[in-house]
Amino acid sequence: MGRRPQLTGRAAVLAVVVCAIAMSLAYPVREYIAQRRSITELTEQRDKLLAEIKKEEERRRQLQDPAFVKRQARERLFYCEPGQKCYVVMDDTPAQGKEATPQKPVAVKPPWYQTLWESVEAADTGKGRKADGG
């Protein structure tokens, strides 16, 4: 009995054709996936921008309301209407809703002329320290 060869000519041609088709489809599939990713990113960016536009339109609408503008002027700028008595109370307690930030003691630097005069006095009395020459 004759043994059949494992790889026939037809099988070789079929393998070459399948490889050619796979190679010809690889680049378009890769581009398709990249474009889908780009579309998704652009859609997310558009949604963020639309939300920002909506927020800015709401802010513009608020600023067109005279009552809102007056309230902001009173609260933030401490403006008063003519004939109205306004008081601003200054105290050390923080406003409600705002956290108190601990204040670090600030070292007050004396003015330059005071430092200069103190160095002249120290040199005159001999209590100053000698500067290194280097």
PDB file of N, CA and C in Angstrom, residues 45-55:
ATOM      1  N   GLN A  45     -15.107  62.555  26.518  1.00  0.00           N
ATOM      2  CA  GLN A  45     -14.689  63.958  26.543  1.00  0.00           C
ATOM      3  C   GLN A  45     -15.867  64.869  26.230  1.00  0.00           C
ATOM      4  N   ARG A  46     -16.705  64.488  25.266  1.00  0.00           N
ATOM      5  CA  ARG A  46     -17.887  65.280  24.926  1.00  0.00           C
ATOM      6  C   ARG A  46     -18.848  65.356  26.102  1.00  0.00           C
ATOM      7  N   ASP A  47     -19.035  64.229  26.797  1.00  0.00           N
ATOM      8  CA  ASP A  47     -19.933  64.228  27.954  1.00  0.00           C
ATOM      9  C   ASP A  47     -19.426  65.150  29.054  1.00  0.00           C
ATOM     10  N   LYS A  48     -18.108  65.130  29.282  1.00  0.00           N
ATOM     11  CA  LYS A  48     -17.531  66.026  30.292  1.00  0.00           C
ATOM     12  C   LYS A  48     -17.728  67.484  29.896  1.00  0.00           C
ATOM     13  N   LEU A  49     -17.489  67.794  28.625  1.00  0.00           N
ATOM     14  CA  LEU A  49     -17.649  69.169  28.163  1.00  0.00           C
ATOM     15  C   LEU A  49     -19.106  69.618  28.220  1.00  0.00           C
ATOM     16  N   LEU A  50     -20.035  68.723  27.897  1.00  0.00           N
ATOM     17  CA  LEU A  50     -21.453  69.079  27.981  1.00  0.00           C
ATOM     18  C   LEU A  50     -21.864  69.337  29.431  1.00  0.00           C
ATOM     19  N   ALA A  51     -21.323  68.546  30.357  1.00  0.00           N
ATOM     20  CA  ALA A  51     -21.619  68.776  31.773  1.00  0.00           C
ATOM     21  C   ALA A  51     -21.050  70.117  32.225  1.00  0.00           C
ATOM     22  N   GLU A  52     -19.845  70.452  31.749  1.00  0.00           N
ATOM     23  CA  GLU A  52     -19.239  71.735  32.103  1.00  0.00           C
ATOM     24  C   GLU A  52     -20.041  72.896  31.507  1.00  0.00           C
ATOM     25  N   ILE A  53     -20.501  72.728  30.278  1.00  0.00           N
ATOM     26  CA  ILE A  53     -21.327  73.766  29.648  1.00  0.00           C
ATOM     27  C   ILE A  53     -22.618  73.955  30.425  1.00  0.00           C
ATOM     28  N   LYS A  54     -23.223  72.856  30.839  1.00  0.00           N
ATOM     29  CA  LYS A  54     -24.470  72.941  31.608  1.00  0.00           C
ATOM     30  C   LYS A  54     -24.232  73.679  32.925  1.00  0.00           C
ATOM     31  N   LYS A  55     -23.101  73.386  33.589  1.00  0.00           N
ATOM     32  CA  LYS A  55     -22.771  74.050  34.849  1.00  0.00           C
ATOM     33  C   LYS A  55     -22.550  75.547  34.633  1.00  0.00           C
TER      34      LYS A  55
END
